[in-house]
């Protein structure tokens, strides 16, 4: 007789649904025998790797055996990357916690502060990793109904109870692209008790126009319970290398660094992140291509008579007026991978990452055909 291992698993884990990642290009190639596939499903940077990153990685691979190459353990403290980030952000290196992508940071945060007796607040239609990390711990997720597809900060503040330990806010939000103005956010932060950790997930921060960017790192001086998380996966083009980070008070960073796996960022990731951080041309081009692509897609959706949710990210969520899952399937047959978001409570929407001009054109053409 075999044992029921599901029943043996922690209660929160028994009901977990695994994260549904965007379909890899190679998988669609295998399944449908297609080539020339366009993937606009995971909000990756369509420009590919910065040439400076490529050079830094090759240099690392060529290091002699007695040097700090990839045969050695990486620098557990990520000294050079943290120093460069601290310079750029205007904070101390001791305020930074590095992660294997910012998903890692989000999980470290939850594991550091949240236990089974706690509640964790986030918004409806917000990033699925928030309920995932909450449920895995056995804590109680509190999903607050959205306001026009975005965060309803008043309702989120009203949802705070004695049990609330953490609040996740994605700004811009994924998958809806909605954005909270800094005044609204500051007013919210001022309302939250200092005993509740507020995680401001700014994965798409670099795409926000400079005049609209919140001074979130400066806010750390005002709000000791604030933690800002960012990533190298999107505008910096390193999704496959997995580097993200949290900026917080030194005290919170010290706690997070106790929970973090000692080598959660590998040598390649550290070198790549450091190199791309110094490549302001790459970042500027990424943002420019994104702005152009956003215009191209919104105009294209207008022409197709499709409504969309205005987005400040590198993706846009469009209402296809019918089952998104079905349109997604039809698009796959046209060699275009997007993201159905029924799991986010938006069954008639598709999330489309902004690609290059020709990729965006392929998507619009394919949509026109399948609708
Ligand atoms: C993409 C994304 C992240 C970043 O994930 P990584 O683990 O850094 O690749 C974090 N938060 C949100 C809301 C995202 O959309």
PDB file of C-alpha atoms in Angstrom, residues 87-355:
ATOM      1  CA  UNK A  87      25.957  53.929  -5.890  1.00  0.00           C
ATOM      2  CA  UNK A  88      23.196  54.002  -8.444  1.00  0.00           C
ATOM      3  CA  UNK A  89      20.337  54.002  -5.933  1.00  0.00           C
ATOM      4  CA  UNK A  90      21.896  56.348  -3.402  1.00  0.00           C
ATOM      5  CA  UNK A  91      21.693  53.877  -0.532  1.00  0.00           C
ATOM      6  CA  UNK A  92      24.113  51.759   1.497  1.00  0.00           C
ATOM      7  CA  UNK A  93      25.235  48.368   0.221  1.00  0.00           C
ATOM      8  CA  UNK A  94      23.989  46.983   3.544  1.00  0.00           C
ATOM      9  CA  UNK A  95      20.432  47.854   2.543  1.00  0.00           C
ATOM     10  CA  UNK A  96      20.475  45.475  -0.410  1.00  0.00           C
ATOM     11  CA  UNK A  97      19.520  41.798  -0.517  1.00  0.00           C
ATOM     12  CA  UNK A  98      20.258  39.960  -3.746  1.00  0.00           C
ATOM     13  CA  UNK A  99      17.959  37.262  -5.059  1.00  0.00           C
ATOM     14  CA  UNK A 100      17.798  34.567  -7.718  1.00  0.00           C
ATOM     15  CA  UNK A 101      15.399  36.819  -9.567  1.00  0.00           C
ATOM     16  CA  UNK A 102      13.118  39.023  -7.535  1.00  0.00           C
ATOM     17  CA  UNK A 103      10.791  36.044  -7.123  1.00  0.00           C
ATOM     18  CA  UNK A 104      13.428  34.696  -4.777  1.00  0.00           C
ATOM     19  CA  UNK A 105      13.413  37.992  -2.878  1.00  0.00           C
ATOM     20  CA  UNK A 106       9.617  37.836  -2.528  1.00  0.00           C
ATOM     21  CA  UNK A 107       9.831  34.347  -1.108  1.00  0.00           C
ATOM     22  CA  UNK A 108      12.671  35.264   1.252  1.00  0.00           C
ATOM     23  CA  UNK A 109      10.567  38.160   2.515  1.00  0.00           C
ATOM     24  CA  UNK A 110       7.596  35.926   3.201  1.00  0.00           C
ATOM     25  CA  UNK A 111       9.711  33.264   4.880  1.00  0.00           C
ATOM     26  CA  UNK A 112      11.440  35.867   7.020  1.00  0.00           C
ATOM     27  CA  UNK A 113       8.324  37.540   8.388  1.00  0.00           C
ATOM     28  CA  UNK A 114       5.211  35.458   7.778  1.00  0.00           C
ATOM     29  CA  UNK A 115       3.992  32.359   9.588  1.00  0.00           C
ATOM     30  CA  UNK A 116       0.807  30.271   9.584  1.00  0.00           C
ATOM     31  CA  UNK A 117      -1.051  32.606  11.899  1.00  0.00           C
ATOM     32  CA  UNK A 118      -0.615  35.641   9.642  1.00  0.00           C
ATOM     33  CA  UNK A 119      -2.542  37.271   6.815  1.00  0.00           C
ATOM     34  CA  UNK A 120      -0.923  38.619   3.675  1.00  0.00           C
ATOM     35  CA  UNK A 121      -2.706  41.285   1.630  1.00  0.00           C
ATOM     36  CA  UNK A 122      -2.455  41.817  -2.112  1.00  0.00           C
ATOM     37  CA  UNK A 123      -4.767  42.924  -4.891  1.00  0.00           C
ATOM     38  CA  UNK A 124      -7.043  40.941  -7.141  1.00  0.00           C
ATOM     39  CA  UNK A 125      -5.387  40.617 -10.605  1.00  0.00           C
ATOM     40  CA  UNK A 126      -1.941  41.079  -9.015  1.00  0.00           C
ATOM     41  CA  UNK A 127       1.187  38.996  -9.506  1.00  0.00           C
ATOM     42  CA  UNK A 128       0.491  35.314  -8.810  1.00  0.00           C
ATOM     43  CA  UNK A 129       3.713  34.836  -6.850  1.00  0.00           C
ATOM     44  CA  UNK A 130       2.152  36.724  -3.898  1.00  0.00           C
ATOM     45  CA  UNK A 131      -0.522  34.092  -3.199  1.00  0.00           C
ATOM     46  CA  UNK A 132       1.987  31.348  -4.037  1.00  0.00           C
ATOM     47  CA  UNK A 133       4.527  32.323  -1.401  1.00  0.00           C
ATOM     48  CA  UNK A 134       1.745  33.037   1.097  1.00  0.00           C
ATOM     49  CA  UNK A 135       0.062  29.663   0.646  1.00  0.00           C
ATOM     50  CA  UNK A 136       3.332  27.736   0.658  1.00  0.00           C
ATOM     51  CA  UNK A 137       3.936  29.026   4.183  1.00  0.00           C
ATOM     52  CA  UNK A 138       0.402  28.159   5.272  1.00  0.00           C
ATOM     53  CA  UNK A 139      -0.495  31.809   5.883  1.00  0.00           C
ATOM     54  CA  UNK A 140      -3.828  33.296   4.852  1.00  0.00           C
ATOM     55  CA  UNK A 141      -3.985  35.234   1.587  1.00  0.00           C
ATOM     56  CA  UNK A 142      -6.287  38.263   1.552  1.00  0.00           C
ATOM     57  CA  UNK A 143      -7.007  39.275  -2.048  1.00  0.00           C
ATOM     58  CA  UNK A 144      -8.618  42.713  -2.113  1.00  0.00           C
ATOM     59  CA  UNK A 145     -10.970  43.416  -5.058  1.00  0.00           C
ATOM     60  CA  UNK A 146      -9.331  45.562  -7.720  1.00  0.00           C
ATOM     61  CA  UNK A 147     -10.395  49.048  -8.748  1.00  0.00           C
ATOM     62  CA  UNK A 148     -10.397  49.498 -12.550  1.00  0.00           C
ATOM     63  CA  UNK A 149      -8.025  46.481 -12.837  1.00  0.00           C
ATOM     64  CA  UNK A 150      -5.533  48.038 -10.415  1.00  0.00           C
ATOM     65  CA  UNK A 151      -4.866  48.285  -6.683  1.00  0.00           C
ATOM     66  CA  UNK A 152      -7.600  49.797  -4.531  1.00  0.00           C
ATOM     67  CA  UNK A 153      -5.307  51.189  -1.859  1.00  0.00           C
ATOM     68  CA  UNK A 154      -8.155  52.391   0.341  1.00  0.00           C
ATOM     69  CA  UNK A 155      -9.706  48.956   0.395  1.00  0.00           C
ATOM     70  CA  UNK A 156      -6.277  47.420   0.998  1.00  0.00           C
ATOM     71  CA  UNK A 157      -5.703  49.717   3.978  1.00  0.00           C
ATOM     72  CA  UNK A 158      -9.153  48.805   5.282  1.00  0.00           C
ATOM     73  CA  UNK A 159      -8.264  45.090   4.984  1.00  0.00           C
ATOM     74  CA  UNK A 160      -5.422  45.394   7.500  1.00  0.00           C
ATOM     75  CA  UNK A 161      -6.168  43.405  10.663  1.00  0.00           C
ATOM     76  CA  UNK A 162      -4.227  42.379  13.770  1.00  0.00           C
ATOM     77  CA  UNK A 163      -3.076  39.349  11.794  1.00  0.00           C
ATOM     78  CA  UNK A 164      -1.731  41.250   8.780  1.00  0.00           C
ATOM     79  CA  UNK A 165       2.006  40.815   8.484  1.00  0.00           C
ATOM     80  CA  UNK A 166       2.776  41.690   4.884  1.00  0.00           C
ATOM     81  CA  UNK A 167       1.275  43.651   1.997  1.00  0.00           C
ATOM     82  CA  UNK A 168       2.419  43.164  -1.594  1.00  0.00           C
ATOM     83  CA  UNK A 169       1.961  45.975  -4.108  1.00  0.00           C
ATOM     84  CA  UNK A 170       3.148  45.660  -7.703  1.00  0.00           C
ATOM     85  CA  UNK A 171       3.734  49.016  -9.363  1.00  0.00           C
ATOM     86  CA  UNK A 172       3.277  48.874 -12.309  1.00  0.00           C
ATOM     87  CA  UNK A 173       1.119  45.822 -11.747  1.00  0.00           C
ATOM     88  CA  UNK A 174       1.488  42.583 -13.665  1.00  0.00           C
ATOM     89  CA  UNK A 175      -0.617  41.384 -15.532  1.00  0.00           C
ATOM     90  CA  UNK A 176      -2.718  44.552 -15.844  1.00  0.00           C
ATOM     91  CA  UNK A 177      -0.015  47.217 -16.264  1.00  0.00           C
ATOM     92  CA  UNK A 178      -1.895  49.610 -13.960  1.00  0.00           C
ATOM     93  CA  UNK A 179       0.099  52.241 -12.115  1.00  0.00           C
ATOM     94  CA  UNK A 180      -0.233  54.002  -8.769  1.00  0.00           C
ATOM     95  CA  UNK A 181       0.829  57.644  -8.602  1.00  0.00           C
ATOM     96  CA  UNK A 182       3.417  58.394  -5.959  1.00  0.00           C
ATOM     97  CA  UNK A 183       1.026  60.626  -3.968  1.00  0.00           C
ATOM     98  CA  UNK A 184      -1.460  57.767  -3.559  1.00  0.00           C
ATOM     99  CA  UNK A 185       1.298  55.378  -2.578  1.00  0.00           C
ATOM    100  CA  UNK A 186       2.820  57.770  -0.051  1.00  0.00           C
ATOM    101  CA  UNK A 187      -0.596  58.366   1.515  1.00  0.00           C
ATOM    102  CA  UNK A 188      -1.064  54.604   1.791  1.00  0.00           C
ATOM    103  CA  UNK A 189       2.361  54.022   3.332  1.00  0.00           C
ATOM    104  CA  UNK A 190       1.621  56.676   5.939  1.00  0.00           C
ATOM    105  CA  UNK A 191      -1.482  54.705   6.993  1.00  0.00           C
ATOM    106  CA  UNK A 192       0.100  51.265   7.385  1.00  0.00           C
ATOM    107  CA  UNK A 193       1.262  50.308  10.905  1.00  0.00           C
ATOM    108  CA  UNK A 194       5.039  49.924  11.211  1.00  0.00           C
ATOM    109  CA  UNK A 195       4.556  46.283  12.217  1.00  0.00           C
ATOM    110  CA  UNK A 196       3.248  45.426   8.737  1.00  0.00           C
ATOM    111  CA  UNK A 197       5.879  44.948   6.039  1.00  0.00           C
ATOM    112  CA  UNK A 198       4.954  46.638   2.757  1.00  0.00           C
ATOM    113  CA  UNK A 199       6.671  45.078  -0.256  1.00  0.00           C
ATOM    114  CA  UNK A 200       6.654  47.473  -3.193  1.00  0.00           C
ATOM    115  CA  UNK A 201       7.434  45.298  -6.196  1.00  0.00           C
ATOM    116  CA  UNK A 202       8.893  47.542  -8.882  1.00  0.00           C
ATOM    117  CA  UNK A 203       9.820  44.923 -11.481  1.00  0.00           C
ATOM    118  CA  UNK A 204       8.912  47.368 -14.277  1.00  0.00           C
ATOM    119  CA  UNK A 205      10.297  50.506 -12.633  1.00  0.00           C
ATOM    120  CA  UNK A 206      12.742  51.300 -15.443  1.00  0.00           C
ATOM    121  CA  UNK A 207       9.919  51.567 -17.981  1.00  0.00           C
ATOM    122  CA  UNK A 208       8.080  54.252 -16.018  1.00  0.00           C
ATOM    123  CA  UNK A 209       8.768  57.794 -17.268  1.00  0.00           C
ATOM    124  CA  UNK A 210      11.305  59.554 -15.046  1.00  0.00           C
ATOM    125  CA  UNK A 211       8.863  62.226 -13.903  1.00  0.00           C
ATOM    126  CA  UNK A 212       6.421  59.536 -12.778  1.00  0.00           C
ATOM    127  CA  UNK A 213       8.889  57.290 -10.949  1.00  0.00           C
ATOM    128  CA  UNK A 214       8.196  57.153  -7.214  1.00  0.00           C
ATOM    129  CA  UNK A 215      11.140  58.081  -4.951  1.00  0.00           C
ATOM    130  CA  UNK A 216      10.714  54.662  -3.375  1.00  0.00           C
ATOM    131  CA  UNK A 217      14.294  54.195  -2.188  1.00  0.00           C
ATOM    132  CA  UNK A 218      14.167  57.608  -0.485  1.00  0.00           C
ATOM    133  CA  UNK A 219      10.906  56.587   1.164  1.00  0.00           C
ATOM    134  CA  UNK A 220      12.834  53.944   3.107  1.00  0.00           C
ATOM    135  CA  UNK A 221      13.980  56.755   5.406  1.00  0.00           C
ATOM    136  CA  UNK A 222      10.373  57.667   6.158  1.00  0.00           C
ATOM    137  CA  UNK A 223       8.856  54.184   6.279  1.00  0.00           C
ATOM    138  CA  UNK A 224      11.044  51.594   8.034  1.00  0.00           C
ATOM    139  CA  UNK A 225       8.521  48.853   7.199  1.00  0.00           C
ATOM    140  CA  UNK A 226       8.925  49.402   3.444  1.00  0.00           C
ATOM    141  CA  UNK A 227      10.846  47.001   1.205  1.00  0.00           C
ATOM    142  CA  UNK A 228      11.376  47.807  -2.478  1.00  0.00           C
ATOM    143  CA  UNK A 229      12.055  44.950  -4.884  1.00  0.00           C
ATOM    144  CA  UNK A 230      13.416  45.248  -8.403  1.00  0.00           C
ATOM    145  CA  UNK A 231      14.794  42.927 -11.049  1.00  0.00           C
ATOM    146  CA  UNK A 232      17.278  42.532 -13.864  1.00  0.00           C
ATOM    147  CA  UNK A 233      14.830  40.283 -15.741  1.00  0.00           C
ATOM    148  CA  UNK A 234      12.877  42.918 -17.633  1.00  0.00           C
ATOM    149  CA  UNK A 235      14.418  46.202 -18.835  1.00  0.00           C
ATOM    150  CA  UNK A 236      17.946  44.884 -18.191  1.00  0.00           C
ATOM    151  CA  UNK A 237      17.361  41.778 -20.294  1.00  0.00           C
ATOM    152  CA  UNK A 238      18.688  39.102 -17.932  1.00  0.00           C
ATOM    153  CA  UNK A 239      15.560  36.973 -17.358  1.00  0.00           C
ATOM    154  CA  UNK A 240      17.454  33.741 -17.992  1.00  0.00           C
ATOM    155  CA  UNK A 241      20.201  34.573 -15.535  1.00  0.00           C
ATOM    156  CA  UNK A 242      17.932  35.246 -12.543  1.00  0.00           C
ATOM    157  CA  UNK A 243      18.970  38.339 -10.600  1.00  0.00           C
ATOM    158  CA  UNK A 244      16.758  40.593  -8.531  1.00  0.00           C
ATOM    159  CA  UNK A 245      17.157  42.531  -5.329  1.00  0.00           C
ATOM    160  CA  UNK A 246      15.424  44.109  -2.385  1.00  0.00           C
ATOM    161  CA  UNK A 247      16.253  47.494  -0.914  1.00  0.00           C
ATOM    162  CA  UNK A 248      15.185  47.990   2.689  1.00  0.00           C
ATOM    163  CA  UNK A 249      16.491  49.248   6.019  1.00  0.00           C
ATOM    164  CA  UNK A 250      19.833  47.731   7.028  1.00  0.00           C
ATOM    165  CA  UNK A 251      18.006  45.943   9.841  1.00  0.00           C
ATOM    166  CA  UNK A 252      15.547  44.199   7.514  1.00  0.00           C
ATOM    167  CA  UNK A 253      18.291  43.436   4.966  1.00  0.00           C
ATOM    168  CA  UNK A 254      20.239  41.725   7.714  1.00  0.00           C
ATOM    169  CA  UNK A 255      17.251  39.481   8.470  1.00  0.00           C
ATOM    170  CA  UNK A 256      16.652  38.679   4.796  1.00  0.00           C
ATOM    171  CA  UNK A 257      20.296  37.802   4.334  1.00  0.00           C
ATOM    172  CA  UNK A 258      20.039  35.246   7.141  1.00  0.00           C
ATOM    173  CA  UNK A 259      17.206  33.439   5.360  1.00  0.00           C
ATOM    174  CA  UNK A 260      18.638  33.733   1.843  1.00  0.00           C
ATOM    175  CA  UNK A 261      20.569  30.745   0.475  1.00  0.00           C
ATOM    176  CA  UNK A 262      24.243  31.717   0.642  1.00  0.00           C
ATOM    177  CA  UNK A 263      24.868  31.313  -3.092  1.00  0.00           C
ATOM    178  CA  UNK A 264      21.468  32.281  -4.491  1.00  0.00           C
ATOM    179  CA  UNK A 265      23.133  34.482  -7.118  1.00  0.00           C
ATOM    180  CA  UNK A 266      25.652  32.650  -9.266  1.00  0.00           C
ATOM    181  CA  UNK A 267      28.879  34.054 -10.710  1.00  0.00           C
ATOM    182  CA  UNK A 268      27.458  34.540 -14.209  1.00  0.00           C
ATOM    183  CA  UNK A 269      24.437  36.415 -12.880  1.00  0.00           C
ATOM    184  CA  UNK A 270      26.520  38.672 -10.678  1.00  0.00           C
ATOM    185  CA  UNK A 271      28.918  39.529 -13.508  1.00  0.00           C
ATOM    186  CA  UNK A 272      26.085  40.070 -15.983  1.00  0.00           C
ATOM    187  CA  UNK A 273      24.077  42.300 -13.654  1.00  0.00           C
ATOM    188  CA  UNK A 274      27.129  44.390 -12.894  1.00  0.00           C
ATOM    189  CA  UNK A 275      27.912  44.792 -16.592  1.00  0.00           C
ATOM    190  CA  UNK A 276      24.390  45.766 -17.637  1.00  0.00           C
ATOM    191  CA  UNK A 277      24.052  48.219 -14.778  1.00  0.00           C
ATOM    192  CA  UNK A 278      26.923  50.126 -16.358  1.00  0.00           C
ATOM    193  CA  UNK A 279      25.327  50.018 -19.821  1.00  0.00           C
ATOM    194  CA  UNK A 280      23.041  53.034 -19.815  1.00  0.00           C
ATOM    195  CA  UNK A 281      22.762  52.922 -23.634  1.00  0.00           C
ATOM    196  CA  UNK A 282      21.204  49.473 -23.498  1.00  0.00           C
ATOM    197  CA  UNK A 283      18.685  50.563 -20.884  1.00  0.00           C
ATOM    198  CA  UNK A 284      17.793  53.700 -22.840  1.00  0.00           C
ATOM    199  CA  UNK A 285      17.299  51.682 -26.012  1.00  0.00           C
ATOM    200  CA  UNK A 286      15.179  49.106 -24.189  1.00  0.00           C
ATOM    201  CA  UNK A 287      12.894  51.837 -22.890  1.00  0.00           C
ATOM    202  CA  UNK A 288      12.726  53.582 -26.280  1.00  0.00           C
ATOM    203  CA  UNK A 289      11.879  50.350 -28.122  1.00  0.00           C
ATOM    204  CA  UNK A 290       9.238  49.648 -25.503  1.00  0.00           C
ATOM    205  CA  UNK A 291       7.646  53.080 -25.891  1.00  0.00           C
ATOM    206  CA  UNK A 292       7.538  52.708 -29.668  1.00  0.00           C
ATOM    207  CA  UNK A 293       6.167  49.181 -29.389  1.00  0.00           C
ATOM    208  CA  UNK A 294       3.500  50.288 -26.939  1.00  0.00           C
ATOM    209  CA  UNK A 295       2.330  52.894 -29.416  1.00  0.00           C
ATOM    210  CA  UNK A 296       2.382  50.398 -32.270  1.00  0.00           C
ATOM    211  CA  UNK A 297       0.324  47.857 -30.338  1.00  0.00           C
ATOM    212  CA  UNK A 298      -2.209  50.296 -28.902  1.00  0.00           C
ATOM    213  CA  UNK A 299      -2.796  51.763 -32.370  1.00  0.00           C
ATOM    214  CA  UNK A 300      -3.097  48.252 -33.756  1.00  0.00           C
ATOM    215  CA  UNK A 301      -5.623  47.254 -31.057  1.00  0.00           C
ATOM    216  CA  UNK A 302      -7.589  50.440 -31.765  1.00  0.00           C
ATOM    217  CA  UNK A 303      -7.670  49.529 -35.443  1.00  0.00           C
ATOM    218  CA  UNK A 304      -8.945  46.042 -34.547  1.00  0.00           C
ATOM    219  CA  UNK A 305     -11.570  47.568 -32.250  1.00  0.00           C
ATOM    220  CA  UNK A 306     -10.085  45.901 -29.175  1.00  0.00           C
ATOM    221  CA  UNK A 307     -10.108  47.555 -25.753  1.00  0.00           C
ATOM    222  CA  UNK A 308      -6.954  47.342 -23.647  1.00  0.00           C
ATOM    223  CA  UNK A 309      -5.843  48.333 -20.174  1.00  0.00           C
ATOM    224  CA  UNK A 310      -3.417  51.287 -20.364  1.00  0.00           C
ATOM    225  CA  UNK A 311      -0.043  49.973 -19.200  1.00  0.00           C
ATOM    226  CA  UNK A 312       3.183  51.444 -17.830  1.00  0.00           C
ATOM    227  CA  UNK A 313       5.056  48.162 -18.192  1.00  0.00           C
ATOM    228  CA  UNK A 314       6.650  46.294 -21.089  1.00  0.00           C
ATOM    229  CA  UNK A 315       3.400  44.479 -21.805  1.00  0.00           C
ATOM    230  CA  UNK A 316      -0.218  45.287 -22.427  1.00  0.00           C
ATOM    231  CA  UNK A 317      -3.388  43.441 -21.570  1.00  0.00           C
ATOM    232  CA  UNK A 318      -6.014  43.402 -24.269  1.00  0.00           C
ATOM    233  CA  UNK A 319      -9.680  42.434 -24.131  1.00  0.00           C
ATOM    234  CA  UNK A 320     -10.373  39.962 -26.947  1.00  0.00           C
ATOM    235  CA  UNK A 321     -14.118  39.857 -26.223  1.00  0.00           C
ATOM    236  CA  UNK A 322     -14.166  36.064 -26.133  1.00  0.00           C
ATOM    237  CA  UNK A 323     -12.283  33.255 -24.406  1.00  0.00           C
ATOM    238  CA  UNK A 324      -8.669  34.383 -24.096  1.00  0.00           C
ATOM    239  CA  UNK A 325      -7.599  30.748 -23.729  1.00  0.00           C
ATOM    240  CA  UNK A 326      -9.106  29.936 -27.131  1.00  0.00           C
ATOM    241  CA  UNK A 327      -7.619  32.946 -28.888  1.00  0.00           C
ATOM    242  CA  UNK A 328      -4.295  32.030 -27.280  1.00  0.00           C
ATOM    243  CA  UNK A 329      -4.518  28.546 -28.837  1.00  0.00           C
ATOM    244  CA  UNK A 330      -5.337  29.965 -32.242  1.00  0.00           C
ATOM    245  CA  UNK A 331      -2.411  32.372 -31.989  1.00  0.00           C
ATOM    246  CA  UNK A 332      -0.109  29.449 -31.180  1.00  0.00           C
ATOM    247  CA  UNK A 333      -1.003  27.958 -34.544  1.00  0.00           C
ATOM    248  CA  UNK A 334       0.104  31.242 -36.110  1.00  0.00           C
ATOM    249  CA  UNK A 335       3.434  30.898 -34.306  1.00  0.00           C
ATOM    250  CA  UNK A 336       2.723  33.661 -31.786  1.00  0.00           C
ATOM    251  CA  UNK A 337       2.916  32.967 -28.054  1.00  0.00           C
ATOM    252  CA  UNK A 338       1.100  35.346 -25.709  1.00  0.00           C
ATOM    253  CA  UNK A 339      -0.255  34.833 -22.207  1.00  0.00           C
ATOM    254  CA  UNK A 340      -3.826  33.849 -21.362  1.00  0.00           C
ATOM    255  CA  UNK A 341      -4.713  35.250 -17.935  1.00  0.00           C
ATOM    256  CA  UNK A 342      -7.893  33.445 -16.959  1.00  0.00           C
ATOM    257  CA  UNK A 343      -6.019  32.351 -13.847  1.00  0.00           C
ATOM    258  CA  UNK A 344      -5.802  36.008 -12.869  1.00  0.00           C
ATOM    259  CA  UNK A 345      -9.562  36.409 -13.095  1.00  0.00           C
ATOM    260  CA  UNK A 346      -9.406  37.925 -16.589  1.00  0.00           C
ATOM    261  CA  UNK A 347     -10.735  35.145 -18.865  1.00  0.00           C
ATOM    262  CA  UNK A 348     -11.384  37.396 -21.889  1.00  0.00           C
ATOM    263  CA  UNK A 349      -8.022  39.150 -21.804  1.00  0.00           C
ATOM    264  CA  UNK A 350      -4.610  38.276 -23.155  1.00  0.00           C
ATOM    265  CA  UNK A 351      -1.379  39.738 -21.871  1.00  0.00           C
ATOM    266  CA  UNK A 352       1.006  40.631 -24.669  1.00  0.00           C
ATOM    267  CA  UNK A 353       4.635  41.538 -24.041  1.00  0.00           C
ATOM    268  CA  UNK A 354       5.959  44.408 -26.130  1.00  0.00           C
ATOM    269  CA  UNK A 355       8.350  43.057 -28.743  1.00  0.00           C
TER     270      UNK A 355
END
